[in-house]
Coordinates of C-alpha atoms in Angstrom, one line a residue:
X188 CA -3.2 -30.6 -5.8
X189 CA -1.1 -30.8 -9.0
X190 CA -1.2 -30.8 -12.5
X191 CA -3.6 -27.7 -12.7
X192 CA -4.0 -24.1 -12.8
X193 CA -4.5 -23.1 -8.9
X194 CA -8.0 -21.7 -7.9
X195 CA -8.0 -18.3 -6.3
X196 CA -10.5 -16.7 -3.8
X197 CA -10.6 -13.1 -3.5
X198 CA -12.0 -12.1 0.1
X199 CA -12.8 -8.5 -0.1
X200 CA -13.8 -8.8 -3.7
X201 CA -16.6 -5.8 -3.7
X202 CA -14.0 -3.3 -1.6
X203 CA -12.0 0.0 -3.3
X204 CA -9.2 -2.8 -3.3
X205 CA -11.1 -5.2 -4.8
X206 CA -12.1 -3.6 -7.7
X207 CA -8.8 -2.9 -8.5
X208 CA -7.8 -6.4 -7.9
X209 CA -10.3 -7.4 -10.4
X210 CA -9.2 -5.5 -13.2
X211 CA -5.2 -6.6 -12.4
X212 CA -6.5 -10.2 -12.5
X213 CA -8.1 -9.1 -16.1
X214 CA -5.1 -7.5 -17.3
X215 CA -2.0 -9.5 -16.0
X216 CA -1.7 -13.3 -17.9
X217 CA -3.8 -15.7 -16.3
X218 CA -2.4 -17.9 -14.1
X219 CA -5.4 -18.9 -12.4
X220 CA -8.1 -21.5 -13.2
X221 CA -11.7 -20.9 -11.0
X222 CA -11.7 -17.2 -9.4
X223 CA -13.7 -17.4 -6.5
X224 CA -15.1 -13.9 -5.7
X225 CA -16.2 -13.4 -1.9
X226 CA -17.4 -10.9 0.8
X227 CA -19.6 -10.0 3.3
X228 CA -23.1 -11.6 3.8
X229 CA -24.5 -8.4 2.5
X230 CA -22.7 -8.6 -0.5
X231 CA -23.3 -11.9 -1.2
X232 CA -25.4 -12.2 -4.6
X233 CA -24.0 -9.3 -6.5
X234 CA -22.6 -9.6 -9.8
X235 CA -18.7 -8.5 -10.5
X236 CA -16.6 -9.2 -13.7
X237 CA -13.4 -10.5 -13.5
X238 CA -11.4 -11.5 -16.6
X239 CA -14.3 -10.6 -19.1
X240 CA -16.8 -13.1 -17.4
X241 CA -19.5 -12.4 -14.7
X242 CA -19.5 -13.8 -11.5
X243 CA -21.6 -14.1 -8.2
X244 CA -20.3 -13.0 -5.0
X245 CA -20.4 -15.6 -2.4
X246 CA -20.5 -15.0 1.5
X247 CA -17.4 -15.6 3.5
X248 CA -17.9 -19.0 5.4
X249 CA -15.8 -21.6 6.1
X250 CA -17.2 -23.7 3.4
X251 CA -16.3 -21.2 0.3
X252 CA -12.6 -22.0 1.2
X253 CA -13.1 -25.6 0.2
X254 CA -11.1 -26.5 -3.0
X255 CA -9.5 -23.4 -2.9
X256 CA -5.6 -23.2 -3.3
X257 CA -4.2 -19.4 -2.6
X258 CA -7.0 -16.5 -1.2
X259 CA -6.1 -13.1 -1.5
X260 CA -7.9 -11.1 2.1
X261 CA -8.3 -7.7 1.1
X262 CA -10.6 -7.0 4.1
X263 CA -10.0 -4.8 7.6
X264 CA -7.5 -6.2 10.2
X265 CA -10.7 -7.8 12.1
X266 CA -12.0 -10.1 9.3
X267 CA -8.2 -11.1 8.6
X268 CA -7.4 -12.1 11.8
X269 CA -10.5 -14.4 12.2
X270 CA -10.5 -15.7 8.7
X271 CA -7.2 -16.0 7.2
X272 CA -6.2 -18.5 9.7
X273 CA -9.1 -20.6 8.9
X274 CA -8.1 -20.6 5.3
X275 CA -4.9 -21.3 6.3
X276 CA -5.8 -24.2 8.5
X277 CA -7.7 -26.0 5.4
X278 CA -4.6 -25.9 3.2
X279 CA -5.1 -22.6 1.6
X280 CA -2.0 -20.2 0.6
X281 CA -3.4 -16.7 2.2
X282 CA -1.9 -13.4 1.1
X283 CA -2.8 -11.2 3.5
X284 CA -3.6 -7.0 2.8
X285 CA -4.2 -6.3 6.3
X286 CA -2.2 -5.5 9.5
X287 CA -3.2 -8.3 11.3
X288 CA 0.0 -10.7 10.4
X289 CA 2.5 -8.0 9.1
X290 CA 4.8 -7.8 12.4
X291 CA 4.4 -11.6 13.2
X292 CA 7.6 -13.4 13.0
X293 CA 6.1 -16.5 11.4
X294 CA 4.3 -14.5 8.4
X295 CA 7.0 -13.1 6.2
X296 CA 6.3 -9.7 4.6
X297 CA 7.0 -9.7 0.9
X298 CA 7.6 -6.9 -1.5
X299 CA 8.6 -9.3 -4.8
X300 CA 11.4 -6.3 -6.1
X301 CA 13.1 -6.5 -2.7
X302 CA 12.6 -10.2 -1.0
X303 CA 10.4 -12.8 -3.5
X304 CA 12.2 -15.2 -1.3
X305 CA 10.4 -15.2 1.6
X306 CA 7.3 -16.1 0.0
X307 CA 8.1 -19.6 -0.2
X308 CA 8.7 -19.6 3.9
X309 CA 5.1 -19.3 5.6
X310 CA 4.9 -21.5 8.4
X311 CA 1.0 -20.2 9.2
X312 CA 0.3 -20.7 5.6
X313 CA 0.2 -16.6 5.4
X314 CA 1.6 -14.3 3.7
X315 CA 1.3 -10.8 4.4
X316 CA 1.9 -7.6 2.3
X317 CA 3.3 -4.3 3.7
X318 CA 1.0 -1.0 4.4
X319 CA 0.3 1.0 1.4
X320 CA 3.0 3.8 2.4
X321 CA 5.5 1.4 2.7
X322 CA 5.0 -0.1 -0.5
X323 CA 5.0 3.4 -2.4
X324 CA 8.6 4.0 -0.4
X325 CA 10.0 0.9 -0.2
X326 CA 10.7 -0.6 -4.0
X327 CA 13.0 2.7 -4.7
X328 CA 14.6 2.8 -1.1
X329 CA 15.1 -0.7 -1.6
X330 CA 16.9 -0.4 -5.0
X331 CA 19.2 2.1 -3.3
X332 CA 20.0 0.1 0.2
X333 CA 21.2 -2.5 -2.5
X334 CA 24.1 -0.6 -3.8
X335 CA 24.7 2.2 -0.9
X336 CA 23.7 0.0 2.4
X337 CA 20.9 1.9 4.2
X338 CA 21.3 3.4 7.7
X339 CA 18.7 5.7 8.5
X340 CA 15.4 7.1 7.2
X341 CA 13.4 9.9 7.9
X342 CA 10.0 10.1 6.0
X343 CA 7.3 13.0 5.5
X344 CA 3.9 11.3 4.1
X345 CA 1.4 13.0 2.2
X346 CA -1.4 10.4 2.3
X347 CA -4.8 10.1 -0.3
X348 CA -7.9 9.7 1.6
X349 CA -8.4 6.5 -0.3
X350 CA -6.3 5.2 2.6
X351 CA -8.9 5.2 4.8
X352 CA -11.4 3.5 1.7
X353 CA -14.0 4.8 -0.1
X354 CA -15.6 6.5 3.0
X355 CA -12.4 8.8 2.7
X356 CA -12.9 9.9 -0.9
X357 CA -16.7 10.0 0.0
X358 CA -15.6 12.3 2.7
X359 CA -13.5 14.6 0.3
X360 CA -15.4 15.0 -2.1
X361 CA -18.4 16.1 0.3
X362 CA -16.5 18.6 1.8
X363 CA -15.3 20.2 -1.1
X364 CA -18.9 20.9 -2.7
X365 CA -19.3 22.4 0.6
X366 CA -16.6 24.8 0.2
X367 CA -16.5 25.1 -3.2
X368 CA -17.3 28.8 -4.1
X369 CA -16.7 30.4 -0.6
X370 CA -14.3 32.8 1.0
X371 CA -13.3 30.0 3.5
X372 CA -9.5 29.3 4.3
X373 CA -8.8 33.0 4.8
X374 CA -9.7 33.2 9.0
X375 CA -9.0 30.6 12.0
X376 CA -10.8 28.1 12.3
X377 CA -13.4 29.2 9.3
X378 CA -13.6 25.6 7.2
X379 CA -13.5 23.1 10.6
X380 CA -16.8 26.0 11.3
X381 CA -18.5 25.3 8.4
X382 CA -18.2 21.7 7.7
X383 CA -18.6 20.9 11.4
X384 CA -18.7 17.0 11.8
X385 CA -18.9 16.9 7.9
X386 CA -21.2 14.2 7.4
X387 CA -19.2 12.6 4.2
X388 CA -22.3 11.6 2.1
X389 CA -22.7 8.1 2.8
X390 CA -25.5 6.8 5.2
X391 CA -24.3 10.3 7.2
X392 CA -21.5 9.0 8.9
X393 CA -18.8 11.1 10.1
X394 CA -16.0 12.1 8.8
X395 CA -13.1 9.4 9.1
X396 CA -10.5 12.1 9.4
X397 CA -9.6 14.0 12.2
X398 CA -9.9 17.4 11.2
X399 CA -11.4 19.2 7.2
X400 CA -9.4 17.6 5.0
X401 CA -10.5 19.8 2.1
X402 CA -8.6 23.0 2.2
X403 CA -6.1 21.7 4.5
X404 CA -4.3 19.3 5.7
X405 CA -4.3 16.3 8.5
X406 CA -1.0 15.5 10.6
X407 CA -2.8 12.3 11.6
X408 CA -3.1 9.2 10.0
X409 CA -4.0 5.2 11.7
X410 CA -4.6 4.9 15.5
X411 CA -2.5 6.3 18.7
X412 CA 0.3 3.8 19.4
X413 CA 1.4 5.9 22.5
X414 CA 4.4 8.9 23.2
X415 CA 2.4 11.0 20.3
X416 CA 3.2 8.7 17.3
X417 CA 0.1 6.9 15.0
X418 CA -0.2 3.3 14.0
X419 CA 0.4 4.4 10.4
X420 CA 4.1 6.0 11.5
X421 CA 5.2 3.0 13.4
X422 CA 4.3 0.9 10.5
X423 CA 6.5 2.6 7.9
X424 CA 9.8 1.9 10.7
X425 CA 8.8 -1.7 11.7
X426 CA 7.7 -2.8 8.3
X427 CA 10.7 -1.3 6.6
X428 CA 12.9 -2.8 9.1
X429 CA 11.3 -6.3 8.4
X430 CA 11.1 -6.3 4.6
X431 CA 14.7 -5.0 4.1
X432 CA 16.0 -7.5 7.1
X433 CA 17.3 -4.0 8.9
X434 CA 16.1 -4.8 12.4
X435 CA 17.9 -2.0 13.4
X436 CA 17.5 0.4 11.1
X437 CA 16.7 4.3 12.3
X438 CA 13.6 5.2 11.0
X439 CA 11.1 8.3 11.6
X440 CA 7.8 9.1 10.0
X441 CA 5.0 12.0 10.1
X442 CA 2.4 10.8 8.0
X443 CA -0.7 13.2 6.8
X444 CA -3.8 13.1 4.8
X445 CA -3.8 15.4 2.4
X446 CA -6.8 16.6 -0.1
X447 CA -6.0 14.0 -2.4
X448 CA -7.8 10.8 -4.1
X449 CA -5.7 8.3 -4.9
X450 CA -1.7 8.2 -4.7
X451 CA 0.6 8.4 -2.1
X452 CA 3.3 11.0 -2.0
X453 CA 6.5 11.2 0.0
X454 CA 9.3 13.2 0.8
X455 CA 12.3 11.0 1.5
X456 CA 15.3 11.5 3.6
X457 CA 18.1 8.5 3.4
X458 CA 21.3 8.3 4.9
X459 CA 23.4 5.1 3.5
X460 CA 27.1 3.8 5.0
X461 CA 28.8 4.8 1.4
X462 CA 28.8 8.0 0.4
X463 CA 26.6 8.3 -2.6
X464 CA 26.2 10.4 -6.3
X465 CA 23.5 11.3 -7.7
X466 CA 24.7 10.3 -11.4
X467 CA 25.0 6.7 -9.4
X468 CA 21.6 7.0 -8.0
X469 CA 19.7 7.5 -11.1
X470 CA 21.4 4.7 -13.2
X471 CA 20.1 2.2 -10.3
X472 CA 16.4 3.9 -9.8
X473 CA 16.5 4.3 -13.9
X474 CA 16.9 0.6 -13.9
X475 CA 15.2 -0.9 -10.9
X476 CA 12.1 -2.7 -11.2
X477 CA 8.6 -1.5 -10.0
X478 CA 10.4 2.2 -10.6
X479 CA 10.6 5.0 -12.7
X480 CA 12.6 7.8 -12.7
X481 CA 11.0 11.8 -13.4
X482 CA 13.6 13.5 -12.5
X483 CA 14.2 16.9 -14.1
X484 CA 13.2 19.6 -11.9
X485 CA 14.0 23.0 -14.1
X486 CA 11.7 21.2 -16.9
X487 CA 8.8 20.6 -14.7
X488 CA 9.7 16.9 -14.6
X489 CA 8.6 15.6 -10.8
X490 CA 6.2 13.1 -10.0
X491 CA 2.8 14.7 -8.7
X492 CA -0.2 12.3 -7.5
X493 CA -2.6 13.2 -10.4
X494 CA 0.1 12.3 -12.8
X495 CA 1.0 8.9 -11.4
X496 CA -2.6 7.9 -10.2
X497 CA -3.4 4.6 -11.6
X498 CA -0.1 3.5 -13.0
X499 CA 1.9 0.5 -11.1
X500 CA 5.8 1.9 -10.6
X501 CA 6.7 3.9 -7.7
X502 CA 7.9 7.5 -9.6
X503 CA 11.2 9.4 -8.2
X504 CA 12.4 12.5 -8.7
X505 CA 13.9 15.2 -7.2
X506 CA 16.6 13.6 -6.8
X507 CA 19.2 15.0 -4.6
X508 CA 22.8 14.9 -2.5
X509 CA 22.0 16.1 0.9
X510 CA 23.9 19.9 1.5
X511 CA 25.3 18.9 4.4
X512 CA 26.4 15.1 4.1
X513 CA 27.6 13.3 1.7
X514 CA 26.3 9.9 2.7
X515 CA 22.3 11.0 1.8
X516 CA 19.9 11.5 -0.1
X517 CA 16.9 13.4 -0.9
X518 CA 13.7 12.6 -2.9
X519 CA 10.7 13.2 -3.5
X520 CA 8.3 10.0 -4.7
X521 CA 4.8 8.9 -5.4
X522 CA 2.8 5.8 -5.9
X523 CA -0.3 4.3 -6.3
X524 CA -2.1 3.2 -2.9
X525 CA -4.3 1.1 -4.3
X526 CA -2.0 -0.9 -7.2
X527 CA 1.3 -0.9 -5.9
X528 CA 0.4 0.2 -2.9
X529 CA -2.0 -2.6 -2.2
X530 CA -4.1 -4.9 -5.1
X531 CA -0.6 -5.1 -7.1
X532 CA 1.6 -6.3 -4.5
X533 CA -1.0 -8.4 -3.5
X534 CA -1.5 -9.8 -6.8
X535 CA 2.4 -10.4 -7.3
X536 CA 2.9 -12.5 -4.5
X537 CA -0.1 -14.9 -5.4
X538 CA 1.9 -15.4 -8.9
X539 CA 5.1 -16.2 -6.9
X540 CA 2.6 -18.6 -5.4
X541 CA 1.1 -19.9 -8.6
X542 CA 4.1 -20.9 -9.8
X543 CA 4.9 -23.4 -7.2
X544 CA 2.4 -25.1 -8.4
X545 CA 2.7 -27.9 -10.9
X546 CA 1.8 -27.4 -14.7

């Protein structure tokens, strides 16, 4: 199609993503002529608002892809892997929030600060957007590999239970009305005890975590991938690896949920083939894009996760040369999962995408 404004779908429009989608659609200049909002049969029929104007929810079929132009699947890895290729196949540009297409050699895996290039390559008509952790690391490692020439990475997540949805944050915030008040947290074993399978408030399912998340921590985040390490941990190295073309680049990551909402935190280890300054480090994460810097420790000036929660940069700070090598870094940094982290990145591709198409 040319001459027009391209039509969007949103698959995954009534989601914790989705929402958030909505409101960047509302807030960032509209590219887009008819937003198509869709979900799950169950769904269909409800009533959302995107850019100041209600819409219906339609049910995902093959049929509500027709006269579509780019669909943004912010859905589970299932519904991507059966659906986006349909899209695909009927001439639809699909950016892709799941980890169904992230590793495959003929979707690229964009992060617009580091690689807007790739975009424009999709062979399967898919284009796929890195794990939330990732993209709360990667814009700032990025801006750094740039100028220094990355070699290694070691990473310590500390992950919001929004990760997981909103059964997470259900899960949370159930547990701590349950422990609210007590004594617990002072013997062995006393809050896994009380909250026993911790039934997270919604239709009484289970808690999605392996262990209380309130009062504690979980060293445990995705599915096993085998020799001990998670899904989520061998996503940060491969996905890295991809986005910054470092195939191979020596990465390491212990990812954990920790009794948090919403934001991403990390502790950041990076080694780099010249040997760097801080001085030089700030001046490039001062003036990278998708970044800002907080970096004045004595003052009280370090991101934290309630602080950043719902803004769109990745925050940096502690800032620091490593003691015993002169060719790393350390840093701490933390960034919205569900902007940057996921609905943002998203929605910055598909304008990458709009603007292919003829005015």
């Amino acid at each position: 199609m040319t001459g027009h404004r391209p039509s969007l779908a949103v698959v995954g429009a009534t989601g914790a993503i989705g929402g958030v989608m909505l409101r960047i659609l509302s807030q960032h200049a509209d590219v887009w002529g008819e937003v198509r909002l869709v979900a799950s049969p169950r769904s269909a029929g409800r009533k959302l608002v995107v850019r100041g104007e209600e819409s219906e929810v339609l049910a995902l079929s093959e049929d509500v892809f027709d006269g579509v132009d780019v669909a943004l699947f912010l859905v589970p890895d299932e519904v991507s892997a059966r659906w986006a290729p349909i899209a695909a196949a009927k001439g639809v540009v699909v950016i892709d929030d799941s980890a169904a297409f992230r590793l495959d050699d003929d979707v690229p895996l964009v992060v617009p600060e580091i690689n807007p290039h790739a975009a424009r390559l999709r062979p399967r008509g898919i284009v796929a957007s890195p794990n939330c952790t990732t993209l709360s690391l990667i814009v700032a490692v990025g801006a750094l590999h740039a100028e220094f020439g990355l070699r290694e990475l070691i990473v310590s997540s500390y992950q919001a239970v929004s990760g997981v949805g909103r059964d997470g944050v259900a899960a949370l915030r159930e547990q701590l009305s349950l422990v609210a008040g007590t004594e617990l947290g002072t013997q062995p074993g006393d809050v896994r005890r009380a909250l026993g399978d911790s039934a997270d408030g919604r239709n009484g399912a289970r808690s999605p975590f392996a262990a209380p998340v309130a009062l504690n921590v979980v060293p445990w985040a995705g599915t096993d991938a085998g020799d001990g390490w998670s899904s989520e941990e061998l996503a940060i190295r491969e996905e890295c690896r991809k986005v910054l073309g470092l195939p191979e680049l020596k990465t390491t990551a212990t990812c954990v949920y920790v009794p948090v909402v919403a934001t991403h935190s990390m502790s950041v280890h990076a080694r780099f083939e010249n040997e760097v300054a801080v001085d030089k480090a700030h001046e490039i994460l001062a003036t990278a894009p998708g970044v800002v810097l907080f970096d004045s420790p004595a003052s009280g000036d370090f991101p934290t996760p309630s602080d950043v929660v719902g803004t769109d940069p990745t925050w940096v700070g502690r800032v620091r040369r490593s003691m015993d090598d002169p060719h790393a870094l350390e840093m701490f940094l933390c960034g919205d999962n569900l902007r940057k982290g996921a609905a943002l990145n998203v929605a910055q591709i598909a304008e990458s995408v709009a603007a292919e198409f003829p005015r």
